[in-house]
Short mmCIF file of C-alpha atoms in Angstrom, two decimals:
data_model
loop_
_atom_site.label_atom_id
_atom_site.label_comp_id
_atom_site.label_asym_id
_atom_site.label_seq_id
_atom_site.Cartn_x
_atom_site.Cartn_y
_atom_site.Cartn_z
CA MET A 280 6.09 16.54 -30.07
CA ALA A 281 6.43 16.88 -26.29
CA HIS A 282 2.79 15.86 -25.90
CA VAL A 283 3.35 12.74 -28.02
CA ARG A 284 6.45 11.85 -26.00
CA THR A 285 4.51 12.15 -22.76
CA ALA A 286 1.77 9.81 -24.02
CA THR A 287 4.37 7.30 -25.22
CA GLN A 288 6.26 7.38 -21.93
CA ALA A 289 3.03 6.97 -19.93
CA LYS A 290 2.11 3.79 -21.79
CA GLN A 291 5.41 2.23 -20.71
CA ARG A 292 4.72 2.84 -17.00
CA ARG A 293 3.31 0.27 -14.57
CA THR A 294 2.47 1.51 -11.07
CA PHE A 295 1.25 -1.07 -8.56
CA ALA A 296 1.30 -2.22 -4.94
CA ILE A 297 1.45 -5.64 -3.33
CA ILE A 298 -1.24 -6.32 -0.71
CA SER A 299 -1.43 -9.23 1.70
CA HIS A 300 -1.97 -10.44 5.23
CA PRO A 301 1.14 -10.36 7.45
CA ASP A 302 3.62 -13.21 6.83
CA ALA A 303 2.18 -14.17 3.45
CA GLY A 304 5.57 -13.35 1.93
CA LYS A 305 4.94 -9.87 0.53
CA THR A 306 8.36 -8.36 1.16
CA THR A 307 10.00 -11.56 -0.05
CA LEU A 308 8.05 -11.39 -3.30
CA THR A 309 9.03 -7.74 -3.64
CA GLU A 310 12.69 -8.68 -3.29
CA LYS A 311 12.37 -11.35 -5.96
CA LEU A 312 10.66 -8.99 -8.39
CA LEU A 313 13.60 -6.64 -7.89
CA LEU A 314 16.00 -9.55 -8.43
CA TYR A 315 14.41 -10.61 -11.70
CA GLY A 316 13.97 -7.00 -12.74
CA GLY A 317 17.71 -6.51 -12.43
CA ALA A 318 17.39 -3.84 -9.73
CA ILE A 319 19.41 -5.92 -7.25
CA HIS A 320 21.85 -8.79 -7.76
CA LEU A 321 21.34 -10.66 -4.50
CA ALA A 322 18.00 -10.91 -2.72
CA GLY A 323 17.82 -10.34 1.02
CA ALA A 324 15.02 -11.97 3.01
CA VAL A 325 13.19 -10.46 5.96
CA LYS A 326 13.97 -12.45 9.13
CA SER A 327 16.67 -14.40 7.26
CA ARG A 328 19.40 -15.68 9.58
CA LYS A 329 21.44 -17.44 6.93
CA ALA A 330 21.68 -14.56 4.49
CA GLN A 331 22.53 -11.99 7.21
CA ARG A 332 20.86 -9.32 5.07
CA TYR A 333 17.90 -7.03 5.32
CA ALA A 334 15.27 -6.60 2.63
CA THR A 335 15.97 -3.71 0.27
CA SER A 336 12.57 -2.17 0.94
CA ASP A 337 13.00 -2.18 4.77
CA TRP A 338 15.18 0.89 5.35
CA MET A 339 14.02 2.16 8.75
CA GLU A 340 16.15 0.91 11.67
CA LEU A 341 13.03 -0.27 13.51
CA GLU A 342 12.08 -2.39 10.48
CA LYS A 343 15.47 -4.09 10.58
CA GLN A 344 15.18 -4.75 14.31
CA ARG A 345 11.69 -6.26 14.13
CA GLY A 346 11.84 -7.85 10.67
CA ILE A 347 8.65 -6.14 9.53
CA SER A 348 7.74 -3.35 7.12
CA VAL A 349 6.26 -0.34 8.91
CA THR A 350 6.20 2.28 6.16
CA THR A 351 5.58 2.30 2.44
CA SER A 352 8.74 2.11 0.33
CA VAL A 353 8.93 3.23 -3.29
CA LEU A 354 10.93 0.90 -5.55
CA GLN A 355 11.58 1.90 -9.15
CA PHE A 356 13.28 -0.11 -11.87
CA ASP A 357 13.10 -0.97 -15.56
CA TYR A 358 12.29 -4.38 -17.02
CA ALA A 359 11.48 -5.58 -20.55
CA GLY A 360 10.77 -2.06 -21.79
CA TYR A 361 8.58 -1.08 -18.82
CA ALA A 362 9.34 1.59 -16.22
CA ILE A 363 8.04 0.05 -13.01
CA ASN A 364 6.88 1.92 -9.89
CA LEU A 365 6.40 -0.69 -7.16
CA LEU A 366 5.03 0.48 -3.84
CA ASP A 367 5.95 -1.95 -1.08
CA THR A 368 3.37 -1.33 1.62
CA PRO A 369 3.49 -2.33 5.31
CA GLY A 370 2.35 -5.91 5.77
CA HIS A 371 1.34 -5.64 9.42
CA GLN A 372 -2.30 -4.75 9.94
CA ASP A 373 -1.36 -2.12 12.52
CA PHE A 374 -0.04 0.02 9.66
CA SER A 375 -3.06 -0.37 7.40
CA GLU A 376 -3.76 3.33 6.96
CA ASP A 377 -0.46 3.89 5.15
CA THR A 378 -1.41 1.01 2.85
CA TYR A 379 -4.97 2.26 2.31
CA ARG A 380 -3.73 5.70 1.30
CA THR A 381 -0.99 4.29 -0.92
CA LEU A 382 -3.65 2.44 -2.91
CA THR A 383 -4.92 5.82 -4.14
CA ALA A 384 -1.64 6.23 -6.03
CA VAL A 385 -1.55 2.90 -7.90
CA ASP A 386 -3.25 1.59 -11.04
CA SER A 387 -3.30 -2.10 -10.09
CA ALA A 388 -2.53 -4.39 -7.17
CA VAL A 389 -0.96 -7.80 -6.67
CA MET A 390 -2.83 -9.76 -4.00
CA LEU A 391 -0.54 -12.25 -2.29
CA ILE A 392 -2.11 -15.28 -0.60
CA ASP A 393 -0.53 -17.98 1.57
CA ALA A 394 -1.41 -21.35 0.02
CA ALA A 395 -1.81 -22.92 3.45
CA LYS A 396 -3.96 -20.17 5.00
CA GLY A 397 -6.02 -18.88 2.09
CA VAL A 398 -7.80 -15.53 2.27
CA GLU A 399 -7.06 -13.91 5.64
CA GLU A 400 -8.53 -10.93 7.48
CA GLN A 401 -6.11 -8.23 6.35
CA THR A 402 -6.35 -9.45 2.77
CA ARG A 403 -10.12 -8.99 2.92
CA LYS A 404 -9.79 -5.41 4.18
CA LEU A 405 -7.26 -4.43 1.55
CA PHE A 406 -9.25 -6.13 -1.18
CA GLN A 407 -12.30 -4.07 -0.27
CA VAL A 408 -10.28 -0.84 -0.50
CA CYS A 409 -9.13 -1.89 -3.99
CA ARG A 410 -12.67 -2.81 -5.00
CA MET A 411 -13.96 0.56 -3.75
CA ARG A 412 -11.56 2.26 -6.14
CA GLY A 413 -12.02 -0.22 -9.00
CA VAL A 414 -8.36 -1.26 -8.90
CA PRO A 415 -7.60 -4.37 -11.03
CA ILE A 416 -6.23 -7.21 -8.90
CA PHE A 417 -3.76 -9.92 -9.89
CA THR A 418 -3.40 -12.84 -7.46
CA PHE A 419 -0.19 -14.69 -6.59
CA ILE A 420 -0.74 -17.78 -4.41
CA ASN A 421 2.52 -18.21 -2.55
CA LYS A 422 4.43 -20.88 -0.61
CA LEU A 423 3.73 -23.84 -2.90
CA ASP A 424 7.04 -25.23 -1.64
CA ARG A 425 5.12 -26.04 1.58
CA PHE A 426 2.09 -28.28 1.90
CA GLY A 427 -1.08 -26.22 1.79
CA ARG A 428 -4.68 -26.31 0.68
CA VAL A 429 -5.97 -27.85 -2.53
CA PRO A 430 -5.60 -25.28 -5.37
CA LEU A 431 -9.22 -25.68 -6.47
CA ASP A 432 -10.35 -24.93 -2.91
CA LEU A 433 -8.27 -21.73 -2.91
CA LEU A 434 -9.93 -20.58 -6.12
CA ALA A 435 -13.35 -21.31 -4.65
CA GLU A 436 -12.50 -19.26 -1.57
CA LEU A 437 -11.65 -16.22 -3.69
CA GLU A 438 -15.23 -16.16 -4.91
CA GLU A 439 -16.90 -17.17 -1.64
CA VAL A 440 -14.99 -14.77 0.63
CA LEU A 441 -14.05 -11.91 -1.69
CA GLY A 442 -16.80 -12.20 -4.26
CA ILE A 443 -14.48 -12.13 -7.26
CA ARG A 444 -14.20 -14.70 -10.02
CA SER A 445 -10.76 -16.04 -10.93
CA THR A 446 -8.94 -17.57 -13.86
CA PRO A 447 -5.69 -19.52 -13.27
CA MET A 448 -2.89 -18.40 -15.57
CA ASN A 449 -0.74 -21.32 -14.47
CA TRP A 450 -1.22 -24.48 -12.43
CA PRO A 451 1.06 -26.07 -9.82
CA ILE A 452 2.65 -29.47 -10.31
CA GLY A 453 2.69 -30.97 -6.84
CA MET A 454 3.02 -29.20 -3.50
CA GLY A 455 5.44 -29.08 -0.60
CA SER A 456 8.36 -31.47 -1.06
CA ASP A 457 6.60 -32.74 -4.21
CA PHE A 458 6.39 -29.29 -5.82
CA GLN A 459 8.17 -29.57 -9.16
CA GLY A 460 7.06 -26.49 -11.08
CA ILE A 461 4.09 -25.01 -12.86
CA TYR A 462 2.15 -25.47 -16.07
CA ASP A 463 1.65 -22.26 -18.06
CA ARG A 464 -1.91 -22.55 -19.39
CA TYR A 465 -1.45 -19.94 -22.10
CA LYS A 466 1.98 -20.86 -23.39
CA ARG A 467 0.94 -24.50 -22.93
CA ARG A 468 4.24 -25.59 -21.49
CA ILE A 469 5.64 -26.91 -18.23
CA GLU A 470 8.23 -24.94 -16.28
CA LEU A 471 10.41 -27.13 -14.06
CA PHE A 472 12.52 -25.48 -11.40
CA ALA A 473 15.71 -26.21 -9.53
CA GLY A 474 16.42 -24.41 -6.27
CA VAL A 475 19.60 -22.36 -5.95
CA GLY A 476 21.06 -21.66 -2.50
CA HIS A 477 18.52 -19.97 -0.25
CA GLY A 478 16.76 -18.05 -3.02
CA GLU A 479 19.32 -15.24 -3.24
CA ASP A 480 19.95 -15.92 -6.93
CA LYS A 481 17.65 -16.48 -9.88
CA ALA A 482 16.36 -20.05 -10.15
CA PRO A 483 16.98 -21.70 -13.55
CA ALA A 484 13.81 -22.75 -15.38
CA TYR A 485 13.52 -25.69 -17.74
CA TYR A 486 10.69 -25.76 -20.25
CA VAL A 487 8.98 -28.77 -21.77
CA GLU A 488 5.83 -29.00 -23.89
CA LEU A 489 2.87 -30.77 -22.29
CA GLY A 490 2.71 -33.46 -25.00
CA ASP A 491 6.43 -34.19 -24.91
CA PRO A 492 7.12 -37.91 -24.29
CA ALA A 493 9.78 -36.89 -21.77
CA VAL A 494 7.20 -35.44 -19.35
CA ASP A 495 6.56 -38.80 -17.66
CA SER A 496 10.23 -39.25 -16.88
CA LEU A 497 10.66 -35.66 -15.73
CA ILE A 498 7.73 -35.31 -13.31
CA GLY A 499 6.50 -38.90 -13.00
CA SER A 500 3.58 -40.57 -14.74
CA ALA A 501 1.23 -40.10 -11.77
CA ALA A 502 1.91 -36.35 -11.54
CA HIS A 503 1.57 -36.07 -15.33
CA ALA A 504 -1.81 -37.84 -15.30
CA GLN A 505 -3.09 -35.68 -12.42
CA LEU A 506 -1.95 -32.49 -14.16
CA ALA A 507 -3.67 -33.46 -17.42
CA GLU A 508 -6.91 -34.23 -15.53
CA GLU A 509 -6.86 -30.91 -13.63
CA ILE A 510 -6.09 -28.90 -16.79
CA ASP A 511 -9.00 -30.55 -18.59
CA LEU A 512 -11.27 -29.66 -15.68
CA LEU A 513 -10.14 -26.00 -15.71
CA ASP A 514 -10.60 -25.77 -19.47
CA VAL A 515 -14.18 -27.01 -19.18
CA ALA A 516 -15.42 -25.51 -15.91
CA GLY A 517 -13.16 -22.52 -15.23
CA ASP A 518 -13.72 -18.87 -16.16
CA GLU A 519 -12.23 -17.85 -19.47
CA PHE A 520 -9.60 -15.14 -19.44
CA ASP A 521 -11.13 -11.76 -20.33
CA ILE A 522 -8.84 -8.73 -20.11
CA ASP A 523 -11.79 -6.31 -20.02
CA ARG A 524 -13.19 -8.05 -16.92
CA VAL A 525 -9.72 -8.05 -15.35
CA LEU A 526 -9.27 -4.30 -15.86
CA ALA A 527 -12.79 -3.70 -14.51
CA GLY A 528 -11.88 -5.54 -11.29
CA GLU A 529 -14.42 -8.32 -11.95
CA LEU A 530 -11.93 -11.13 -12.65
CA THR A 531 -8.54 -11.84 -11.10
CA PRO A 532 -5.81 -13.76 -12.94
CA VAL A 533 -4.25 -16.28 -10.54
CA TYR A 534 -0.63 -17.43 -10.47
CA PHE A 535 0.91 -20.14 -8.29
CA GLY A 536 4.52 -20.20 -7.13
CA SER A 537 7.03 -19.81 -4.33
CA ALA A 538 8.60 -16.41 -3.82
CA LEU A 539 11.14 -17.77 -1.33
CA ASN A 540 12.54 -20.24 -3.86
CA ASN A 541 11.93 -18.03 -6.92
CA PHE A 542 9.52 -20.59 -8.44
CA GLY A 543 7.17 -18.88 -10.90
CA VAL A 544 8.30 -15.32 -10.10
CA GLN A 545 9.76 -14.40 -13.49
CA SER A 546 6.89 -15.81 -15.53
CA PHE A 547 4.44 -14.03 -13.22
CA LEU A 548 6.29 -10.71 -13.62
CA GLU A 549 6.30 -10.93 -17.41
CA SER A 550 2.64 -11.93 -17.62
CA PHE A 551 1.56 -9.28 -15.12
CA LEU A 552 3.39 -6.46 -16.91
CA SER A 553 1.82 -7.42 -20.23
CA MET A 554 -1.70 -7.17 -18.79
CA ALA A 555 -1.53 -4.57 -16.01
CA PRO A 556 -3.04 -1.20 -16.97
CA ALA A 557 -0.91 1.75 -17.99
CA PRO A 558 -1.31 4.88 -15.83
CA GLN A 559 -4.93 5.86 -15.34
CA GLY A 560 -6.44 9.33 -14.92
CA ARG A 561 -7.94 10.70 -11.72
CA GLN A 562 -11.13 12.55 -10.78
CA ALA A 563 -10.71 16.19 -9.82
CA ASP A 564 -13.17 18.82 -8.70
CA THR A 565 -13.03 20.24 -12.23
CA GLY A 566 -13.61 16.90 -13.97
CA TRP A 567 -11.61 13.91 -15.16
CA VAL A 568 -7.86 14.41 -15.67
CA ALA A 569 -6.49 11.99 -18.27
CA PRO A 570 -2.83 10.90 -18.42
CA ASP A 571 -2.46 12.37 -21.90
CA ALA A 572 -3.58 15.84 -20.79
CA GLU A 573 -0.94 18.39 -21.75
CA ASP A 574 -0.71 20.19 -18.39
CA PHE A 575 1.32 18.68 -15.57
CA ALA A 576 -0.80 17.57 -12.59
CA ALA A 577 0.10 15.50 -9.52
CA PHE A 578 -1.06 14.89 -5.95
CA VAL A 579 0.71 14.23 -2.65
CA PHE A 580 -0.22 10.85 -1.16
CA LYS A 581 2.55 10.47 1.39
CA ILE A 582 4.86 12.61 3.51
CA GLN A 583 7.97 11.05 5.03
CA ALA A 584 10.22 12.96 7.39
CA ASN A 585 13.79 12.03 8.31
CA MET A 586 14.42 9.34 5.68
CA ASN A 587 18.00 10.61 6.03
CA PRO A 588 18.41 11.21 9.80
CA ALA A 589 21.73 13.00 9.25
CA HIS A 590 19.97 15.78 7.35
CA ARG A 591 16.55 15.79 9.06
CA ASP A 592 14.96 15.98 5.64
CA ARG A 593 11.30 15.78 4.69
CA MET A 594 10.00 14.37 1.44
CA ALA A 595 6.63 14.70 -0.25
CA PHE A 596 5.75 11.73 -2.46
CA LEU A 597 3.88 12.73 -5.63
CA ARG A 598 1.89 10.59 -8.01
CA ILE A 599 2.07 12.20 -11.44
CA VAL A 600 -1.34 12.07 -13.10
CA SER A 601 -0.71 13.97 -16.34
CA GLY A 602 1.88 15.94 -18.24
CA ARG A 603 5.66 15.96 -18.08
CA PHE A 604 7.60 16.82 -14.94
CA THR A 605 10.98 18.54 -15.31
CA ARG A 606 13.53 19.28 -12.64
CA GLY A 607 13.18 22.73 -11.10
CA MET A 608 9.80 23.46 -12.62
CA SER A 609 7.18 25.58 -10.87
CA ALA A 610 3.59 24.50 -10.30
CA HIS A 611 0.44 25.93 -8.76
CA HIS A 612 -0.11 24.71 -5.18
CA ALA A 613 -3.91 24.47 -4.91
CA ARG A 614 -4.21 24.64 -1.12
CA LEU A 615 -1.79 27.57 -0.72
CA GLY A 616 -3.05 29.29 -3.86
CA LYS A 617 0.43 30.15 -5.11
CA LYS A 618 3.21 28.88 -7.32
CA VAL A 619 5.96 26.76 -5.76
CA ARG A 620 9.24 25.51 -7.12
CA LEU A 621 9.54 21.71 -7.16
CA SER A 622 13.14 21.22 -6.12
CA GLN A 623 15.41 18.22 -5.70
CA PRO A 624 13.15 15.72 -7.52
CA GLN A 625 14.15 12.17 -6.67
CA GLN A 626 13.28 8.59 -7.51
CA PHE A 627 13.90 5.77 -5.10
CA MET A 628 15.16 2.32 -4.41
CA ALA A 629 13.83 2.31 -0.84
CA GLN A 630 16.22 4.69 1.02
CA GLU A 631 18.60 5.08 -1.92
CA ARG A 632 17.82 8.11 -4.06
CA THR A 633 18.61 9.36 -7.53
CA ILE A 634 18.13 12.94 -8.68
CA ILE A 635 16.04 12.93 -11.86
CA GLU A 636 15.59 15.39 -14.69
CA GLU A 637 12.11 14.36 -15.82
CA ALA A 638 9.18 12.09 -14.99
CA TYR A 639 5.88 11.11 -16.61
CA PRO A 640 2.31 10.00 -15.72
CA GLY A 641 2.36 7.00 -13.42
CA ASP A 642 5.72 7.86 -11.91
CA ILE A 643 6.18 8.32 -8.17
CA ILE A 644 8.68 11.02 -7.30
CA GLY A 645 9.89 12.61 -4.11
CA ILE A 646 10.11 16.39 -3.73
CA PHE A 647 12.01 18.19 -0.99
CA ASP A 648 9.40 19.60 1.38
CA PRO A 649 10.30 22.74 3.34
CA GLY A 650 7.06 22.30 5.29
CA ILE A 651 4.53 23.44 2.68
CA PHE A 652 3.06 20.09 1.62
CA GLN A 653 0.54 17.79 3.24
CA ILE A 654 -1.33 14.70 2.14
CA GLY A 655 -3.93 15.46 -0.53
CA ASP A 656 -2.21 18.55 -1.92
CA THR A 657 -2.56 19.04 -5.68
CA LEU A 658 0.06 20.59 -7.98
CA THR A 659 -0.57 21.64 -11.56
CA THR A 660 0.76 23.88 -14.32
CA GLY A 661 -2.71 24.39 -15.77
CA ALA A 662 -5.95 25.70 -14.31
CA PRO A 663 -6.19 25.16 -10.53
CA LEU A 664 -7.81 21.87 -9.55
CA ARG A 665 -7.97 19.49 -6.64
CA PHE A 666 -7.92 15.71 -6.87
CA GLN A 667 -10.54 13.90 -4.84
CA GLY A 668 -10.64 10.72 -2.83
CA ILE A 669 -7.59 10.86 -0.50
CA PRO A 670 -9.13 9.54 2.74
CA TYR A 671 -8.52 9.34 6.45
CA PHE A 672 -9.63 5.99 7.90
CA SER A 673 -11.06 5.35 11.34
CA PRO A 674 -8.38 4.69 13.98
CA GLU A 675 -8.89 1.66 16.22
CA GLN A 676 -6.53 2.61 19.05
CA PHE A 677 -6.43 5.86 21.00
CA ALA A 678 -4.06 7.32 23.59
CA PHE A 679 -2.84 10.40 25.41
CA ILE A 680 0.87 11.11 25.38
CA ARG A 681 2.69 11.49 28.69
CA LEU A 682 5.88 13.53 28.35
CA ASN A 683 8.66 12.42 30.68
CA ASP A 684 10.61 15.69 30.37
CA ALA A 685 8.48 18.85 30.38
CA MET A 686 11.35 20.79 28.81
CA LYS A 687 10.82 18.77 25.60
CA ARG A 688 7.28 20.04 25.00
CA LYS A 689 8.30 22.14 21.97
CA GLN A 690 9.95 19.12 20.32
CA LEU A 691 6.88 17.00 21.07
CA VAL A 692 4.61 19.57 19.43
CA LYS A 693 6.78 19.59 16.32
CA GLY A 694 7.09 15.80 16.21
CA LEU A 695 3.37 15.10 16.59
CA ASP A 696 2.45 17.77 14.07
CA GLN A 697 4.84 16.32 11.47
CA LEU A 698 3.75 12.72 12.15
CA ALA A 699 0.12 13.79 11.75
CA GLN A 700 0.92 15.53 8.46
CA GLU A 701 2.60 12.31 7.27
CA GLY A 702 -0.59 10.41 8.09
CA ALA A 703 1.26 8.23 10.61
CA VAL A 704 -1.25 9.18 13.33
CA GLN A 705 -4.40 11.25 13.64
CA LEU A 706 -4.91 14.00 16.19
CA PHE A 707 -8.22 14.85 17.87
CA ARG A 708 -9.22 17.53 20.37
CA PRO A 709 -12.05 16.70 22.81
CA VAL A 710 -14.92 19.18 22.55
CA GLY A 711 -15.18 21.24 25.72
CA TRP A 712 -11.82 20.12 27.12
CA GLY A 713 -8.66 22.18 27.52
CA THR A 714 -7.07 23.58 24.38
CA THR A 715 -3.88 21.60 24.99
CA ASP A 716 -5.61 18.23 25.43
CA THR A 717 -4.96 16.06 22.39
CA ILE A 718 -5.94 12.48 21.63
CA VAL A 719 -3.75 10.48 19.27
CA GLY A 720 -5.46 7.87 17.08
CA ALA A 721 -3.88 4.98 15.18
CA VAL A 722 -5.06 1.86 13.42
CA GLY A 723 -2.94 -0.47 15.59
CA THR A 724 -0.83 -0.46 18.75
CA LEU A 725 2.39 -0.93 16.80
CA GLN A 726 1.80 2.50 15.30
CA PHE A 727 2.14 3.89 18.82
CA ASP A 728 5.41 1.96 19.23
CA VAL A 729 6.71 3.41 15.97
CA MET A 730 5.52 6.88 16.99
CA ALA A 731 7.33 6.62 20.35
CA TYR A 732 10.43 5.28 18.58
CA ARG A 733 10.46 8.11 16.04
CA LEU A 734 9.73 10.78 18.65
CA LYS A 735 12.74 9.58 20.62
CA HIS A 736 15.20 9.01 17.76
CA GLU A 737 14.15 11.81 15.39
CA TYR A 738 12.97 14.53 17.78
CA GLY A 739 14.73 13.67 21.04
CA VAL A 740 11.44 13.23 22.94
CA ASP A 741 10.97 10.45 25.50
CA ALA A 742 7.20 9.92 25.80
CA ALA A 743 4.81 7.22 27.01
CA MET A 744 1.45 6.28 25.51
CA VAL A 745 -1.52 6.29 27.91
CA PRO A 746 -4.18 4.01 26.37
CA MET A 747 -7.80 5.15 26.12
CA PRO A 748 -10.80 2.78 26.00
CA TYR A 749 -12.10 3.79 22.55
CA THR A 750 -11.99 1.39 19.60
CA LEU A 751 -13.34 3.37 16.62
CA ALA A 752 -14.01 6.86 15.32
CA ARG A 753 -16.85 8.09 13.17
CA TRP A 754 -17.10 11.47 11.45
CA VAL A 755 -20.52 13.04 11.89
CA GLU A 756 -22.66 14.46 9.11
CA GLY A 757 -25.70 16.43 10.18
CA PRO A 758 -26.82 18.78 12.98
CA ALA A 759 -24.71 17.34 15.80
CA ASP A 760 -24.94 18.38 19.45
CA PRO A 761 -21.53 17.53 20.99
CA GLN A 762 -22.89 17.40 24.54
CA ARG A 763 -25.54 14.81 23.65
CA LEU A 764 -22.97 12.71 21.74
CA THR A 765 -20.69 12.52 24.78
CA ASN A 766 -21.51 9.91 27.43
CA SER A 767 -19.88 7.00 29.26
CA ASP A 768 -19.43 5.06 26.01
CA SER A 769 -18.38 7.86 23.67
CA THR A 770 -16.79 11.28 23.47
CA CYS A 771 -17.16 14.02 20.90
CA VAL A 772 -13.97 15.43 19.34
CA LEU A 773 -12.73 17.72 16.57
CA ASP A 774 -10.22 16.56 14.00
CA ARG A 775 -7.44 18.72 12.51
CA ALA A 776 -9.87 20.18 10.00
CA GLY A 777 -12.34 21.15 12.73
CA ARG A 778 -14.83 18.45 11.76
CA ILE A 779 -16.94 16.79 14.43
CA ALA A 780 -16.19 13.13 15.11
CA VAL A 781 -17.19 10.73 17.85
CA LEU A 782 -14.93 8.17 19.51
CA PHE A 783 -16.81 5.02 20.57
CA LYS A 784 -15.81 2.28 22.98
CA SER A 785 -17.51 -0.46 20.98
CA GLU A 786 -19.59 -1.32 17.94
CA TRP A 787 -22.56 -1.56 20.31
CA ALA A 788 -22.05 2.08 21.34
CA LEU A 789 -21.97 3.09 17.67
CA ARG A 790 -25.20 1.17 16.95
CA TRP A 791 -26.85 2.90 19.94
CA ALA A 792 -25.87 6.33 18.59
CA GLU A 793 -27.13 5.49 15.09
CA LYS A 794 -30.45 4.41 16.54
CA ASN A 795 -30.87 7.40 18.85
CA PHE A 796 -29.65 10.06 16.41
CA PRO A 797 -31.39 9.08 13.15
CA LYS A 798 -30.76 12.49 11.55
CA LEU A 799 -26.98 12.02 11.77
CA ASN A 800 -24.76 9.95 9.48
CA PHE A 801 -21.66 8.37 11.00
CA HIS A 802 -18.85 7.87 8.46
CA SER A 803 -15.84 5.58 8.87
CA THR A 804 -13.69 7.72 6.55
CA ALA A 805 -13.18 11.43 6.01
CA GLU A 806 -11.60 13.06 3.02
CA VAL A 807 -8.32 14.91 3.46
CA VAL A 808 -9.21 18.58 3.00
CA ASP A 809 -7.31 21.80 2.41
CA ASN A 810 -8.28 23.66 5.57
CA GLU A 811 -6.65 21.41 8.16
CA ALA A 812 -5.66 23.67 11.00
CA GLU A 813 -2.09 23.47 12.29
CA TRP A 814 -3.26 23.71 15.84
CA VAL A 815 -0.87 23.36 18.73
CA VAL A 816 -0.87 19.90 20.24
CA GLY A 817 -0.39 19.23 23.90
CA MET A 818 -0.49 16.45 26.42
CA ARG A 819 -2.28 15.59 29.55
#
């Protein structure tokens, strides 16, 4: 019976992330999904001056100060019979690695696009990560309350830039000040909207059938005629909806709306939940682990220290892959090779926590971490196994750390080691240099700002970042000679697992190395492995 209950509970789960370029409205959309899901009663908007509120998902003080999301938040709520695990990822491209790794824990993604700007650079990068993993993508084209690009042009760009076909699930009626609502192509009805306040409350929707004689008077005869013409065109020339192609990542359903004004959010949420996949299995070194497998299995995809600064706590975020989790249970820790007790299990609404008694496949839970977990760890009650595919990505910024107070060296060592275990930064040691010389790598410069902020406020360390001229890292496969790989344009280093990598100053330097060392392969990612050394970090 327990096995049947687990399978039933898993089918009710939906675990997804929202991906977008900065300022496309991702955190705003997240807030509105929470509003319509009943998880909050008044939506806060990032950067909102009128509301005088902060977004629910932005809990770190630095996020509130800058009005940006800098770390993944887990948001869990129930809606229409579904248990929803929404991972709100950092929107700024400087925090991409946290987003990339979070995508290993989801079963689908919502791609948010600004109607005026179309497909932007960060959207392309995140889309490729999803495509690499075969994650189904649902597209929400946002900001229809502002004048933007022609909807048909936006659909064409999805195919031309991202290489994915699309099928509109609804169609906008007007744009900007003329935006009146949307036409639901599958319910064959028009949804007309009326704004309420500044979007803090749900917007009332009024429905009318397309053939209703009142349509002309409601939206105007010209808008009605244009809508009918565009719908006919889509019916004839557009891709037909095919759920199998959607789940295979070959076709993206497209929705139009305005997250700020709540236009189209509820209908999108209901349609998305009905089509998004239930929790999927994961590949392990012992084979495929299906959600309905009887044994409990989960992996750590994120570590977050000091979510509660008053208690200096440390949480390991687990994605449950199979089986039933119960409070206080013990599981085999694959990397340590021993059983551990999973204590203080919690679910989240950003920083707010709730102690739970049980959880099922697809759920994201937090476990108190006394310092024994790191990203990529696998936990199971069955035969030992290790899930695959949790990656490190190439940093794009590199720096030494200059400590302003030498007496704080011990705190710096602890802070950097914990931040590296969280995946917030990567640590490298130059081959042939002093054992205390450490290079810190990050995807963007803002990660260094966050690192300095957290070192100061969480560990009491005042440190400065000394930039280095390198712009990318590549892990080396093959018979590498560190001395030959080090020159004026590159330097050879070891990562925390002792693997050889090379830091390059430019793409040109990388191309030169590929040409001159044909027996070596240079990889832009490296898998998180069990034998990462906890080596002492220093500063220069």
